[in-house]
Each structure stands twice: as C-alpha cells, then as structure tokens.
Amino acid sequence: MGTIRITYSVESELSKIDQRADALLLEQAVELPRIALKDAWVLDHILGEVTDISEVGQGQYRVILQQPWITTAANPAQFINVLFGNSSLQPDVILEDIELPQEAWNLFQGPRFGIAGLRHLAGVENQPLACTALKPMGLSPEKMALLAQTFAEGGIHFIKDDHGIADHPFCPFRQRVRACAQAVAKANNRTGNNSVYVPNLSGRPEEIMDQATYCHQLGIRAVMIAPMLVGMPVMASLVDLNLDLAIFCHPSLAGVLRMSQKAQLGKLFRWFGADAVIYPHFGGRFAYSEAVCHGLAHELRRPYADLRPAFPVPAGGIQLNRLGELLNFYGSDTIFLIGGSLLEAGNQLLARTKDFVHRLEMARQNAP
Amino acid sequence: MGTIRITYSVESELSKIDQRADALLLEQAVELPRIALKDAWVLDHILGEVTDISEVGQGQYRVILQQPWITTAANPAQFINVLFGNSSLQPDVILEDIELPQEAWNLFQGPRFGIAGLRHLAGVENQPLACTALKPMGLSPEKMALLAQTFAEGGIHFIKDDHGIADHPFCPFRQRVRACAQAVAKANNRTGNNSVYVPNLSGRPEEIMDQATYCHQLGIRAVMIAPMLVGMPVMASLVDLNLDLAIFCHPSLAGVLRMSQKAQLGKLFRWFGADAVIYPHFGGRFAYSEAVCHGLAHELRRPYADLRPAFPVPAGGIQLNRLGELLNFYGSDTIFLIGGSLLEAGNQLLARTKDFVHRLEMARQNAP
C-alpha cells in the first residue's frame, strides 16, 4: 500500500521542530498522542512518518510527511481531511505540496477533456483561446442571450456565465441556459465558428446534478463550477455522472491563504477533473504574484501521472491592452478570460470583442 | 426586498478607502466596473451600497456593505459567494460579520434540536455535558464498539466518531455504526443513562445522504459533519432530508484565516442547522484566542432571530485537569469534548471516563 507525500511549511524554533513535525503527523490521521496509540495494527498500517525536516529560513521549516493512502478511504472528502483538516486551524502550518501513490489514480482521473479536448470543442488548434463572461447579475435571460450572441459573433471561443449567475428568480437557470445556448448556436451557424457556451452550476449538490443533466440534454458541452463554494467532493460526484461535460473551475471562496495555489488550484482541482482552471492574473484586482501565476500555469499543463493537461485561465480584471504581455508570459496553451474590459465598450461591444479575438489569431501567425 | 449587512475589515490608505470599499461592493455581486453598469433594473435592484466606512486603526477600516437579498438566489452556495467569493482571494479583506434580513429565515431554519433538544436526547438538564471521540483511525468496528461501550458505561453523554473515521475498508461505515449503536444501547440498558452515539458522516454528497438515512433507520439521533470539507451547501441538503437527526459540526478545513470564527462557526454553521459546533479551545493544540472562544460560545447561544441556541463544544487537546477552569469559563450550557486525555488512560479508561462525568455532575451541584 502506497503513501501520500505531503509537504508543509512550518514555523518553529529549532529546538521544537522535531516535536512539532511529529504532532502534525499525529494530528492529520490518528489524532492521538503517541502514548495513547497502543493498537499494533494501527501502528503498522495507519501511522505515517515524518520523512524530512529542512530549515528553509529563519524559524521556517519544510516538513515532509508520508501518510498511508489507506487513511484516505479512497474518498475525496477524507482525502482532503488527511491533507489539511485540523492542521488548517493551526496558523503555523501551510500546505505546500502533495504527491500521490499509484493507487490514488483509481480515485482521480483528472481532466477528461483537458487542453486537447477543449481545443477540439472550440475547433481551434495552435493558438491561444479567448473566453469572456456573461454579466452583470440582474440581466434577464433574453439580455444574457443577446450578450452571448454578440460574443459568439465576435468569435469568442468560450462564453461562460459569471460565477455569481445562479438560479435567480429574475433569471432562472433553465430559461437562461436554454436562451444562451440557442443564441450561441445561432451565431455559430452564421459565422461557422464553434463558440462554446459554459453555464455556471451552483447550489446544493442535487441542484448541481440536476443542472448538469439539463445542460447535457440541451447538447451543451462544458460547464463551470466553484469547488470551494459547493464542496470539492461535489465536483467528484459531478465527474462521476459521466455526462460528457468539460469542466471549468472557478476559484470563488478559495482564499484559504494557508494552502498554496499550486496545491489547491494546480493539483487538487486538476486531479478532481478540471479541464480548465480560472484564477486571478497578477496586476489585476487580485494579489497573486507573478511567480504564483507562472507556477500555476506550469503545474496545470505539465505531464503528471497519466493525467491530461488542463488549461490555465488567467482572469480578474485583465485589460485588453495587456494582452500582448500576457501572451508572452503564458504562450498559446492558454485561455484568456476578459470580461469587464469588453463590457465597458457598450455599443462597441462587437468591435472590441473582434479586436480581442483578432489579437489572439495574430499571436498564432507571429509564432515562430 | 431586504438586504444583507456584511462587515469587512479592510487594509487601505485613507486616500483610497472610498474607492476600495466601492470595488469590494462591485466585486461581490455585479463584478463589473461602474462604467460598464448600464442596465437600469440592475442598478435599481442588484447593485448594493457601501453604508459605512470607519477607521479602526492605522490603515485599518471597517467597511459595511448592504447587498440585496435577491442577489443570493435564496440558495446556500450563492449566498456564500455573495458574502466572500472573489474577495476571499484578496489579502486585504477579512469577512467579519453578517446580519440577515427577515426573508433570509425562509432559507435558514437554524438548529432543529439546539441546546434544549440535545439535552432532551441525553436526558440531562441543568449541567454541563460530556463528549468524547472514538479513535484512533485503524480500529476495527468491534474495537470501536468496545470503546463506545466503555464510554457509555462511564456516563459520557455524546460519544462521537473522530472526524477522520470515514468509510474505510478496515472499518466500513455500516458495520461500525451498527456495532457502536448497539454497544451504546446495551450500556444504556444497563446503566439507565441515555448516552448518544454520534457517527461521523463523510464523503461525496450522495454518500452522506445514504449514511444519514442508514443512521435514521438504526434509530440513531445525532450525526457529525465537517461542512468545509464536504461543502456547506451539502449540509443544507442534509437538513432538507428532515431525518430527525441532530447535527454536530466539525471545523476540519475551516482554517480560512480571513473569515472570522464568529461569522463562520458562530453564525453560518448555526444558520445552516448546527445543533452543536465543535471548535478548538484556547491553550490546547490550536491557536484560537480566549476572546475568540468566548465570543464563539456567546454567538452560538445568544438569541438570534427565532433560531434555537446551539451548543458550543470546546475541544482540541483539552486535558482533564483543565476542566474546572473551562467550567468557569463556559458555564453549564456547554458540551465538553475530551478525547485523547481519556484514551491515554489505557486500562484505566472506564475509571477516567467516570471521573470526567463526575466532575461535570459536581458542577451542577455546586451551581448557585
């Protein structure tokens, strides 16, 4: 039986770090002091070990634990609990990284579409892709559909609902999704493009499964979900439904400062099945650093076990005039999400949308 | 239509705080700059307002927003998104407090048992209550049942699974729960007590609903769930099942440093239906301050709308010899959760358990 290798950053004094690391090990699985651990089977099969402690700065240590995979019950909720359950309540610990044993890939299949599958849906090879958001909350289904149609005519590849677009009385889920899907299909017929509409799923788990089923019935091919908001294990259930829907993940409520973005968005979301992961690009309204953004994009795309690569989707107040800079930074296996900077154009929305898409096409032609 | 009143702590310079507060308002609902907000209905019905900005320290502001209740879609997932979705990703913001309008109580019914209901289940009035945990992970169902029996014979009022006890191959949920429930019932028959067994529900949402239904079929009256681990909206679905099960909430993965414990554990968990909320008491293995613990207990028990009060359940490495101090601190409407400090007793487990329960009975008799 294999083990999970979990890396934490721990603040400690040198004289206490051995004891602190051992306490972390115990906290995350058996949750008992060693003196109370008497069962031989537990000691042999459940108790993991501290395999490395390295000083990485003044009073800062990297602690690596090995926890037996069997502690996770091969279940998404208990898996997260073993990674960062009680220790998330301790301010001296940050979850930095996770490596899984072979048998974990029976639980996690990762992206089912991935970069290649999403490119196929959008009918676009070898160039960076454009994404935008339908908003603001408060528009009627008809107005949302009109926006969706304009974006599709402008050539946007993925047109997603804003993550705050739920099942509101003024814009019910089914009416909105049907209207937007029809509007995008109509525009696609006219333009010959394959713009993909990506509805936002939100609510209690049974509502999400019902929404996903409805999308599938309409022939929709991709949906968005915010795993921290609805529950990461709910995403596992959505994947288990096997509805042939690509999944965009949104980071809402993901501000758990003490879980690294690499571990949370880069690994967990991809392992749970994200085909594309939205996150705030540096320099916008959010505070992710340049290094974090670079690391996240690398993590999502790099070969890992037998998982498909997933798209990074930088977002969060990106102005259209930064696109050149972002293209240099991310390269072409990227979906660029620009919302507000298009919607500000008002009557000129179609023209500005075409400008956005045109710049991405140019990037392909200018590539070596 | 009423509004939610949301209080944030915001770091800012004085010259920028008006703009920062307005950006927070926009981020949490419409997610567009004001210049892109052109729809009259959106401006009238969706756009909230900044109602107060107060300096509370050097570069620290309290910002109060009013967001229209209608933005929440009366749905638990979207409700959390409006409170602290994207802004959770911004390191200069902490969610401090929430007040709801009248119509919100159609969504949240709060504790269905509460303090009075849990006291009734345990058959104990007017004294502090004892809780302990079945652990470590790795014990067989038979060994777990033996522990449960000993604790019940010792007079513990609530005997809960440890939160890491899931549906493991070495201790399957149904076998364990059946064995423990029977063991506690047998002990109750002998002692005349009403010890309550509280199984831990964990997994994907459909697994949790299935586990809850099984518990109900066995005549079990209370269960535990970790809302941040399985998803807060999943808890709403569990309550909607209406299975006459009291709910203990566990704080695993709740280490969102930028959501105050008062808002998260004290309000949200209670509103969603927690009858008892477990949290780390100060001075144990965790870092909650004395003020936070005091405030949490107050928040859970105080009159609020028409909600029943919920039990505070201080826990997290409490040593038995601290019980007198904790009794003074919390008073009798409290469930004291002591696990490791009992289990360390080994062969003397029954005697130490009786000592724990006896001290709580003395507290009643010594009360004025």
XYZ file of C-alpha atoms in Angstrom:
736
model
C 0.000 0.000 0.000
C 1.455 3.347 -1.044
C 1.753 6.587 0.808
C 0.885 10.225 0.120
C 3.839 12.554 0.370
C 2.693 15.858 1.853
C 4.900 18.932 2.148
C 4.124 21.621 4.700
C 5.804 24.888 5.649
C 6.018 25.081 9.415
C 7.083 27.975 11.634
C 9.025 26.752 14.630
C 12.038 27.149 16.817
C 14.892 24.764 16.049
C 14.597 23.099 19.442
C 10.915 22.275 18.877
C 10.704 21.349 15.201
C 11.060 17.566 15.668
C 8.231 17.555 18.159
C 6.120 19.940 16.033
C 6.507 17.763 12.937
C 5.508 14.670 14.893
C 2.456 16.478 16.283
C 1.456 17.412 12.722
C 1.759 13.798 11.642
C -0.449 12.619 14.505
C -2.993 15.450 14.074
C -3.680 14.644 10.457
C -4.547 10.974 10.894
C -4.741 9.224 14.261
C -5.330 12.448 16.238
C -3.967 10.966 19.444
C -0.754 11.463 21.371
C 1.744 8.629 20.837
C 1.256 7.447 24.392
C -2.393 6.647 23.603
C -1.510 4.648 20.461
C -1.495 1.046 21.610
C -3.101 -0.935 18.800
C -0.475 -2.879 16.829
C -2.421 -2.793 13.555
C -2.824 0.976 13.838
C 0.893 1.424 14.470
C 1.763 -0.784 11.493
C -0.809 0.379 8.943
C -2.222 3.793 9.850
C 0.568 5.729 11.489
C 2.628 7.515 8.849
C 6.045 9.038 9.319
C 7.959 12.280 9.166
C 10.451 11.703 6.365
C 12.163 15.068 6.088
C 12.662 18.263 8.039
C 14.723 21.025 6.402
C 15.338 24.560 7.530
C 14.386 26.882 4.680
C 14.714 30.209 6.502
C 14.945 31.748 9.937
C 12.418 29.767 12.010
C 10.912 28.316 8.822
C 10.965 24.598 8.082
C 9.862 22.354 5.276
C 8.323 19.226 6.758
C 7.536 16.218 4.612
C 5.135 13.563 5.869
C 4.229 10.231 4.397
C 0.651 9.238 5.217
C -0.593 5.791 4.170
C -3.018 6.047 1.249
C -5.378 3.761 3.172
C -6.057 6.611 5.628
C -7.953 8.453 2.857
C -10.583 5.708 2.459
C -10.077 6.407 -1.278
C -12.701 9.112 -0.777
C -12.405 12.767 -1.841
C -13.656 14.253 1.453
C -11.474 12.142 3.707
C -8.548 12.660 1.332
C -8.733 16.428 1.904
C -9.117 15.820 5.622
C -5.846 13.860 5.693
C -4.083 16.613 3.718
C -5.226 19.632 5.674
C -8.117 19.042 8.075
C -7.376 20.028 11.653
C -3.971 21.441 10.781
C -5.716 24.097 8.666
C -6.745 25.570 12.042
C -3.139 25.945 13.144
C -1.605 29.243 11.984
C 1.977 27.939 11.919
C 1.311 25.473 9.073
C 0.904 25.905 5.312
C 0.074 23.029 2.987
C 2.597 23.396 0.184
C 2.566 20.316 -1.982
C 1.222 16.804 -2.452
C 2.466 13.718 -4.285
C 0.290 10.648 -4.695
C 0.995 6.925 -4.882
C -0.039 4.860 -7.889
C -3.328 3.583 -6.434
C -4.604 7.160 -5.974
C -5.247 7.311 -9.714
C -8.133 4.946 -9.217
C -9.843 7.784 -7.334
C -8.704 10.685 -9.504
C -8.977 10.503 -13.250
C -8.123 14.167 -13.750
C -9.289 16.170 -16.782
C -11.452 14.164 -19.156
C -11.139 16.739 -21.936
C -8.046 18.656 -20.999
C -6.294 21.018 -23.373
C -6.730 18.828 -26.451
C -10.398 18.106 -25.716
C -11.284 21.762 -25.153
C -9.440 22.763 -28.325
C -11.451 20.153 -30.197
C -14.729 21.530 -28.791
C -13.796 25.049 -29.877
C -12.425 23.858 -33.213
C -9.170 25.725 -32.736
C -5.639 24.400 -32.849
C -2.306 26.076 -32.171
C -3.474 29.455 -30.937
C -4.367 30.965 -27.609
C -8.079 30.913 -26.831
C -10.499 33.653 -25.847
C -13.009 33.443 -23.006
C -15.435 36.001 -21.632
C -18.188 36.198 -19.011
C -21.907 36.947 -19.225
C -22.707 39.592 -16.607
C -23.750 41.535 -14.613
C -26.095 39.578 -12.401
C -29.564 41.065 -12.848
C -29.878 40.753 -16.617
C -32.880 38.817 -17.895
C -32.380 35.567 -19.842
C -33.114 37.493 -23.039
C -30.443 40.100 -22.333
C -27.944 37.409 -21.354
C -28.689 35.617 -24.609
C -28.175 38.813 -26.580
C -24.770 39.276 -24.943
C -23.884 35.644 -25.637
C -24.849 36.077 -29.266
C -22.686 39.183 -29.653
C -19.699 37.436 -28.092
C -20.197 34.398 -30.334
C -20.435 36.605 -33.401
C -17.241 38.286 -32.284
C -15.539 34.877 -32.280
C -15.001 34.259 -28.531
C -14.193 30.570 -28.014
C -15.637 30.061 -24.519
C -18.536 32.194 -23.299
C -19.139 31.473 -19.637
C -21.704 32.701 -17.143
C -20.271 34.882 -14.424
C -19.806 32.753 -11.286
C -22.469 34.795 -9.456
C -25.086 33.909 -12.076
C -27.124 31.309 -10.192
C -30.763 30.216 -10.318
C -32.182 33.679 -9.591
C -35.905 34.428 -9.811
C -35.151 37.230 -12.288
C -33.026 34.905 -14.439
C -33.943 31.248 -13.823
C -31.280 28.683 -14.653
C -33.199 26.731 -17.278
C -34.543 29.764 -19.151
C -31.159 31.427 -19.166
C -29.211 28.361 -20.237
C -31.648 27.470 -22.990
C -31.701 31.042 -24.316
C -27.914 31.417 -24.235
C -27.282 28.019 -25.789
C -29.689 28.823 -28.639
C -28.175 32.258 -29.168
C -24.660 30.836 -29.404
C -25.801 28.046 -31.733
C -27.478 30.584 -33.988
C -24.359 32.719 -34.152
C -22.206 29.652 -34.812
C -24.446 28.752 -37.744
C -23.908 32.170 -39.205
C -20.179 32.504 -38.584
C -19.054 28.923 -38.980
C -17.267 29.172 -35.601
C -17.630 26.764 -32.707
C -18.134 29.129 -29.781
C -18.809 27.078 -26.644
C -21.306 28.286 -24.039
C -20.228 27.401 -20.464
C -23.102 27.698 -17.939
C -22.305 28.202 -14.255
C -23.608 25.404 -11.998
C -24.340 26.469 -8.431
C -26.378 25.360 -5.448
C -26.914 22.297 -3.305
C -25.458 19.078 -4.750
C -28.775 17.771 -6.048
C -29.385 21.114 -7.780
C -25.966 20.917 -9.426
C -26.556 17.385 -10.680
C -29.963 18.431 -11.993
C -28.452 21.479 -13.738
C -25.699 19.353 -15.281
C -28.226 16.835 -16.572
C -30.279 19.629 -18.114
C -27.172 21.034 -19.823
C -26.358 17.617 -21.223
C -29.881 17.266 -22.571
C -29.525 20.593 -24.376
C -26.327 19.397 -26.045
C -24.112 21.734 -24.007
C -20.503 20.521 -23.826
C -18.900 22.450 -20.940
C -19.916 23.793 -17.522
C -18.337 25.828 -14.735
C -18.292 25.033 -11.016
C -16.654 26.687 -7.967
C -15.407 23.685 -5.955
C -14.702 25.555 -2.719
C -18.171 27.088 -2.746
C -20.155 23.939 -3.454
C -17.723 21.442 -1.902
C -14.785 19.702 -3.547
C -16.378 16.238 -3.141
C -19.426 17.565 -5.041
C -17.136 18.019 -8.025
C -16.187 14.354 -7.734
C -19.878 13.475 -7.916
C -20.333 15.700 -10.957
C -17.485 13.906 -12.727
C -18.972 10.547 -11.704
C -22.200 11.475 -13.518
C -20.183 10.976 -16.702
C -22.232 13.412 -18.779
C -19.513 14.251 -21.312
C -19.258 17.814 -19.985
C -15.904 19.596 -19.815
C -15.385 21.386 -16.503
C -14.134 24.918 -15.880
C -13.224 25.521 -12.217
C -13.744 28.903 -10.592
C -11.719 29.954 -7.508
C -14.544 31.616 -5.524
C -14.009 31.173 -1.735
C -10.626 29.601 -2.462
C -8.890 32.239 -0.352
C -7.521 29.720 2.111
C -4.264 31.573 2.494
C -2.508 28.648 4.050
C -2.947 26.203 1.189
C -0.608 27.045 -1.682
C -2.258 27.878 -5.000
C -0.108 25.201 -6.590
C -1.558 22.519 -4.318
C -5.143 23.768 -4.346
C -5.794 25.055 -7.870
C -2.881 23.448 -9.666
C -3.112 19.952 -8.302
C -6.369 19.273 -6.418
C -8.651 20.939 -8.961
C -6.938 19.161 -11.877
C -6.944 15.798 -10.104
C -10.648 16.191 -9.340
C -11.294 16.661 -13.057
C -10.899 20.336 -14.009
C -10.272 20.756 -17.731
C -9.614 24.480 -17.258
C -8.843 26.415 -14.075
C -9.715 30.102 -13.739
C -7.524 32.202 -11.445
C -6.635 35.864 -10.950
C -3.683 37.026 -13.010
C -1.199 39.321 -11.296
C -1.618 43.028 -11.765
C -5.417 42.912 -11.899
C -7.804 43.248 -8.968
C -6.168 40.394 -7.069
C -2.874 39.750 -5.414
C -1.482 36.568 -6.878
C 2.198 37.137 -7.597
C 3.898 36.703 -10.944
C 5.676 33.628 -9.595
C 2.417 32.061 -8.398
C 0.762 32.617 -11.783
C 3.729 31.174 -13.636
C 3.852 28.180 -11.302
C 0.133 27.533 -11.599
C 0.164 27.529 -15.396
C 3.165 25.192 -15.353
C 1.519 22.858 -12.842
C -1.755 22.623 -14.763
C -0.064 21.824 -18.073
C 2.859 19.661 -17.074
C 2.904 15.887 -17.550
C 1.713 14.354 -14.310
C 0.956 10.659 -13.804
C -1.223 9.781 -16.796
C -3.392 12.885 -16.434
C -4.335 15.085 -19.343
C -3.003 18.642 -19.123
C -5.527 21.314 -18.149
C -5.835 24.865 -19.426
C -4.747 27.769 -17.254
C -7.375 30.533 -17.493
C -5.881 33.799 -16.194
C -8.591 36.355 -15.380
C -9.574 39.008 -12.861
C -9.662 42.486 -14.332
C -7.313 41.937 -17.268
C -7.355 44.968 -19.559
C -7.337 44.281 -23.264
C -4.184 46.362 -23.718
C -2.265 43.905 -21.517
C -2.921 41.017 -23.868
C 0.455 41.188 -25.603
C 2.241 40.994 -22.271
C 0.094 38.039 -21.190
C 0.671 36.195 -24.452
C 4.407 36.450 -23.894
C 4.001 35.298 -20.322
C 1.722 32.286 -20.918
C 2.174 31.145 -24.516
C -0.566 29.647 -26.606
C -1.912 26.767 -24.499
C -3.890 29.298 -22.514
C -7.469 30.521 -22.351
C -7.510 34.271 -21.720
C -10.604 35.380 -19.808
C -11.522 39.037 -20.320
C -14.902 40.267 -19.151
C -15.243 43.796 -17.815
C -12.745 45.230 -20.286
C -15.006 44.109 -23.136
C -18.314 45.010 -21.493
C -17.116 48.554 -20.855
C -17.312 49.088 -24.607
C -21.108 49.419 -24.533
C -22.340 49.916 -28.094
C -18.922 48.985 -29.383
C -19.028 45.547 -27.758
C -18.927 43.556 -31.011
C -15.996 45.567 -32.357
C -13.999 45.247 -29.153
C -14.737 41.532 -28.965
C -13.445 41.079 -32.520
C -10.351 43.042 -31.587
C -9.703 40.644 -28.662
C -10.088 37.571 -30.853
C -8.042 39.101 -33.672
C -5.104 39.722 -31.353
C -5.065 36.055 -30.384
C -5.134 34.971 -34.020
C -2.216 37.280 -34.700
C -0.325 35.567 -31.905
C -0.584 32.293 -33.798
C 0.622 33.818 -37.036
C 3.523 35.533 -35.342
C 4.633 32.387 -33.596
C 7.942 31.001 -34.895
C -36.822 43.217 -0.568
C -34.343 43.269 2.319
C -30.589 43.492 2.301
C -27.735 41.572 3.900
C -25.467 43.715 6.038
C -21.887 42.498 5.662
C -18.981 43.814 7.699
C -15.423 43.511 6.409
C -12.062 44.584 7.773
C -10.108 46.240 5.000
C -6.492 47.369 4.909
C -6.104 50.576 2.975
C -4.649 54.024 2.832
C -7.023 56.811 3.828
C -6.906 58.334 0.366
C -8.002 55.065 -1.251
C -10.545 53.614 1.149
C -13.660 55.024 -0.569
C -12.578 53.551 -3.861
C -11.533 50.255 -2.229
C -14.893 49.866 -0.480
C -16.742 50.541 -3.732
C -14.585 47.961 -5.533
C -15.455 45.419 -2.828
C -19.149 46.110 -3.302
C -18.904 45.612 -7.066
C -16.672 42.520 -6.788
C -19.097 40.643 -4.581
C -22.165 40.946 -6.810
C -22.120 42.550 -10.257
C -18.390 42.064 -10.780
C -18.126 44.907 -13.266
C -16.697 48.412 -13.049
C -19.391 51.097 -12.593
C -18.766 52.381 -16.108
C -19.951 49.048 -17.508
C -23.161 49.025 -15.450
C -25.791 50.371 -17.791
C -28.924 48.310 -17.156
C -31.485 50.304 -15.151
C -33.013 47.237 -13.445
C -29.559 46.073 -12.356
C -28.753 49.496 -10.912
C -32.086 49.596 -9.046
C -32.328 46.013 -7.795
C -28.919 44.320 -7.793
C -26.374 46.976 -7.003
C -25.968 47.295 -3.234
C -24.302 50.123 -1.366
C -21.454 50.957 0.951
C -23.219 52.160 4.093
C -20.330 52.745 6.472
C -16.570 53.197 6.455
C -14.863 53.678 9.827
C -11.190 53.834 10.648
C -10.494 51.272 13.371
C -6.699 51.518 13.444
C -3.718 52.696 11.441
C -4.567 51.805 7.849
C -7.401 49.521 9.061
C -11.014 50.166 8.170
C -14.345 48.614 8.957
C -16.452 48.617 5.811
C -20.149 47.783 5.910
C -21.959 46.818 2.730
C -25.636 46.240 2.111
C -26.203 43.665 -0.598
C -29.768 42.977 -1.765
C -31.001 39.586 -0.502
C -32.178 38.845 -4.048
C -28.522 38.536 -5.153
C -28.263 35.304 -3.124
C -30.944 33.490 -5.162
C -32.068 32.267 -1.704
C -29.518 29.498 -2.239
C -26.788 28.440 0.208
C -23.964 28.297 -2.365
C -24.707 31.637 -3.981
C -25.271 33.151 -0.509
C -21.692 32.300 0.471
C -20.486 33.597 -2.871
C -22.081 36.995 -2.182
C -20.539 37.096 1.309
C -16.984 36.128 0.452
C -16.486 34.696 -3.038
C -13.908 36.554 -5.101
C -12.965 38.871 -2.239
C -11.656 35.828 -0.326
C -8.818 35.917 -2.871
C -7.856 39.464 -1.889
C -5.445 39.528 1.066
C -6.522 42.976 2.283
C -10.067 41.854 3.208
C -11.460 39.862 6.140
C -15.119 38.895 6.419
C -16.028 39.903 9.962
C -19.770 39.748 10.411
C -23.132 39.227 8.729
C -26.683 40.330 9.509
C -29.635 38.999 7.572
C -32.984 40.437 6.544
C -36.256 38.810 7.599
C -36.801 36.811 4.408
C -33.474 35.021 4.867
C -35.100 32.892 7.559
C -37.040 31.115 4.856
C -33.692 29.692 3.734
C -32.116 29.112 7.142
C -34.046 27.407 9.854
C -31.031 27.078 12.148
C -30.689 24.332 14.782
C -33.645 21.955 14.813
C -32.673 20.478 18.181
C -30.474 23.149 19.684
C -29.430 23.140 23.314
C -32.839 22.051 24.654
C -33.230 19.293 22.070
C -29.764 17.849 22.663
C -30.319 17.951 26.431
C -33.554 16.060 25.888
C -31.765 13.404 23.807
C -29.163 12.923 26.518
C -31.755 13.081 29.293
C -29.771 15.685 31.206
C -30.891 19.085 32.414
C -29.003 21.883 34.126
C -25.494 20.530 33.962
C -22.603 20.714 31.547
C -22.383 17.771 29.189
C -19.581 15.363 28.371
C -18.489 14.345 24.892
C -15.666 12.136 23.696
C -14.343 10.726 20.438
C -13.890 7.175 19.170
C -10.365 6.863 17.800
C -7.734 6.293 16.519
C -8.489 5.578 12.902
C -7.483 1.990 12.223
C -9.531 0.248 14.899
C -11.931 -2.432 13.698
C -15.697 -1.975 14.145
C -15.528 -4.382 17.100
C -12.816 -2.388 18.840
C -14.638 0.873 18.164
C -17.787 -0.647 19.648
C -15.888 -1.767 22.723
C -14.607 1.759 23.239
C -18.107 3.151 22.734
C -19.467 0.730 25.304
C -16.851 1.729 27.870
C -17.558 5.418 27.341
C -21.315 4.815 27.645
C -20.830 2.836 30.825
C -18.729 5.699 32.115
C -21.673 8.041 31.535
C -20.448 10.170 28.603
C -23.430 11.979 27.082
C -22.263 12.239 23.467
C -19.897 9.648 22.008
C -18.816 10.768 18.563
C -16.652 9.220 15.902
C -13.421 11.052 15.324
C -13.798 13.258 12.219
C -11.226 11.142 10.355
C -13.294 7.985 10.810
C -14.754 7.573 7.333
C -15.884 4.584 5.298
C -12.535 2.790 5.451
C -12.077 -0.765 4.170
C -10.746 -1.784 7.595
C -13.767 -0.227 9.349
C -16.722 0.106 6.955
C -19.296 2.760 7.828
C -22.315 0.482 8.197
C -20.558 -2.193 10.255
C -19.003 0.360 12.539
C -22.148 2.408 13.049
C -24.296 -0.636 13.707
C -21.776 -2.081 16.157
C -21.284 1.196 18.035
C -25.009 1.963 18.179
C -25.700 -1.498 19.591
C -22.887 -1.229 22.118
C -24.149 2.123 23.377
C -27.737 0.870 23.555
C -26.611 -2.151 25.560
C -24.714 0.014 28.011
C -27.662 2.397 28.289
C -29.914 -0.529 29.171
C -27.581 -1.498 31.950
C -26.868 1.968 33.356
C -30.184 3.695 32.755
C -28.315 6.554 31.033
C -29.084 7.989 27.612
C -25.647 8.148 26.043
C -25.982 9.316 22.446
C -23.771 7.867 19.706
C -22.838 10.466 17.058
C -21.470 8.885 13.860
C -19.268 10.936 11.528
C -20.721 11.378 8.017
C -18.126 11.915 5.304
C -17.769 11.586 1.565
C -19.478 12.711 -1.602
C -22.945 14.212 -1.104
C -24.801 11.077 -2.158
C -22.692 9.029 0.258
C -23.534 11.427 3.081
C -27.266 11.261 2.385
C -27.047 7.485 2.239
C -25.136 7.363 5.533
C -27.676 9.685 7.182
C -30.560 7.556 6.004
C -28.888 4.441 7.366
C -28.348 6.154 10.738
C -32.005 7.144 10.841
C -33.049 3.572 10.096
C -30.950 2.349 13.025
C -32.686 4.792 15.360
C -29.607 6.995 15.726
C -30.493 10.550 16.776
C -27.397 12.662 16.065
C -24.636 12.811 13.443
C -21.475 14.831 12.820
C -20.428 16.559 9.612
C -17.497 18.825 8.638
C -19.151 21.476 6.428
C -15.963 22.945 4.971
C -14.724 19.500 3.988
C -17.897 18.217 2.340
C -19.285 21.620 1.258
C -21.540 23.967 3.224
C -24.432 23.554 0.757
C -24.244 19.786 1.354
C -25.176 20.486 4.954
C -28.259 22.334 3.695
C -29.223 19.214 1.760
C -28.698 17.055 4.834
C -31.036 19.282 6.846
C -33.558 19.205 3.986
C -33.672 15.399 4.263
C -35.550 16.017 7.505
C -34.443 12.788 9.155
C -34.810 13.964 12.758
C -31.041 13.858 13.275
C -29.302 16.445 15.443
C -26.147 17.811 13.817
C -22.701 18.313 15.329
C -20.428 20.447 13.140
C -16.691 19.813 12.963
C -14.263 22.583 11.907
C -11.934 20.484 9.702
C -10.538 22.594 6.791
C -12.175 25.676 8.345
C -8.830 27.437 8.558
C -9.907 30.245 6.296
C -7.942 32.821 8.214
C -9.752 35.695 6.613
C -13.244 34.731 7.680
C -13.778 35.442 11.384
C -14.650 32.443 13.549
C -17.703 34.349 14.729
C -19.038 34.652 11.192
C -18.052 31.180 10.027
C -18.593 28.857 13.003
C -20.783 31.083 15.160
C -23.223 32.290 12.541
C -23.029 30.351 9.260
C -22.818 26.892 10.850
C -25.716 27.649 13.231
C -27.840 29.181 10.479
C -27.253 26.140 8.301
C -28.592 23.953 11.102
C -25.797 23.014 13.521
C -27.152 21.960 16.915
C -23.646 21.828 18.345
C -20.406 23.319 16.995
C -17.023 21.781 17.816
C -14.030 24.132 17.902
C -10.542 24.222 19.412
C -10.412 25.718 22.882
C -7.507 28.049 23.624
C -4.452 26.577 25.281
C -4.735 23.203 23.539
C -3.141 22.191 20.255
C -4.710 25.094 18.384
C -4.394 28.831 18.390
C -7.867 30.247 18.910
C -7.594 33.069 21.439
C -9.511 33.314 24.693
C -11.525 36.188 23.226
C -12.434 34.174 20.123
C -13.590 31.209 22.234
C -15.656 33.423 24.485
C -17.190 35.217 21.533
C -17.998 31.969 19.725
C -19.796 30.461 22.729
C -21.752 33.688 23.143
C -22.657 33.826 19.465
C -23.870 30.219 19.333
C -26.087 30.555 22.406
C -27.451 34.068 22.130
C -31.000 34.825 20.990
C -30.874 35.476 17.260
C -33.914 35.896 15.036
C -36.140 32.989 16.022
C -33.301 30.468 15.947
C -32.738 27.924 18.671
C -29.473 28.316 20.546
C -26.726 25.833 19.669
C -24.213 24.179 21.981
C -20.592 25.318 21.965
C -18.344 22.221 22.030
C -14.812 23.271 23.030
C -12.262 20.590 22.136
C -8.755 20.112 20.765
C -6.402 18.586 23.280
C -8.191 19.614 26.476
C -6.582 17.905 29.471
C -8.939 16.595 32.131
C -7.216 18.675 34.778
C -8.304 21.854 32.973
C -11.989 21.032 33.360
C -12.550 23.275 36.389
C -11.106 26.238 34.519
C -13.264 25.504 31.475
C -16.405 25.141 33.563
C -15.813 28.604 34.975
C -15.146 29.956 31.526
C -18.142 28.452 29.709
C -20.847 27.674 32.273
C -23.211 24.766 32.015
C -24.806 25.147 28.544
C -21.698 23.575 27.099
C -20.635 20.193 25.782
C -17.034 19.489 26.770
C -15.232 17.281 24.258
C -12.286 15.374 25.713
C -10.759 12.570 23.688
C -7.023 11.951 23.915
C -6.846 12.793 27.602
C -9.251 9.922 28.319
C -7.760 7.470 25.839
C -4.300 7.918 27.334
C -5.613 6.085 30.414
C -5.386 2.697 28.682
C -6.635 0.059 31.099
C -7.971 2.764 33.365
C -10.257 4.160 30.649
C -13.534 3.435 32.441
C -12.331 4.975 35.703
C -11.036 8.106 33.993
C -14.240 8.431 31.983
C -16.284 8.245 35.207
C -14.027 10.878 36.725
C -14.743 13.216 33.759
C -18.505 12.736 34.053
C -18.434 13.026 37.833
C -16.704 16.408 37.674
C -19.473 17.729 35.425
C -22.160 16.442 37.825
C -20.380 18.182 40.683
C -20.517 21.403 38.659
C -24.304 21.199 38.661
C -24.477 20.579 42.387
C -22.095 23.424 43.136
C -24.040 25.868 40.981
C -25.816 28.594 42.968
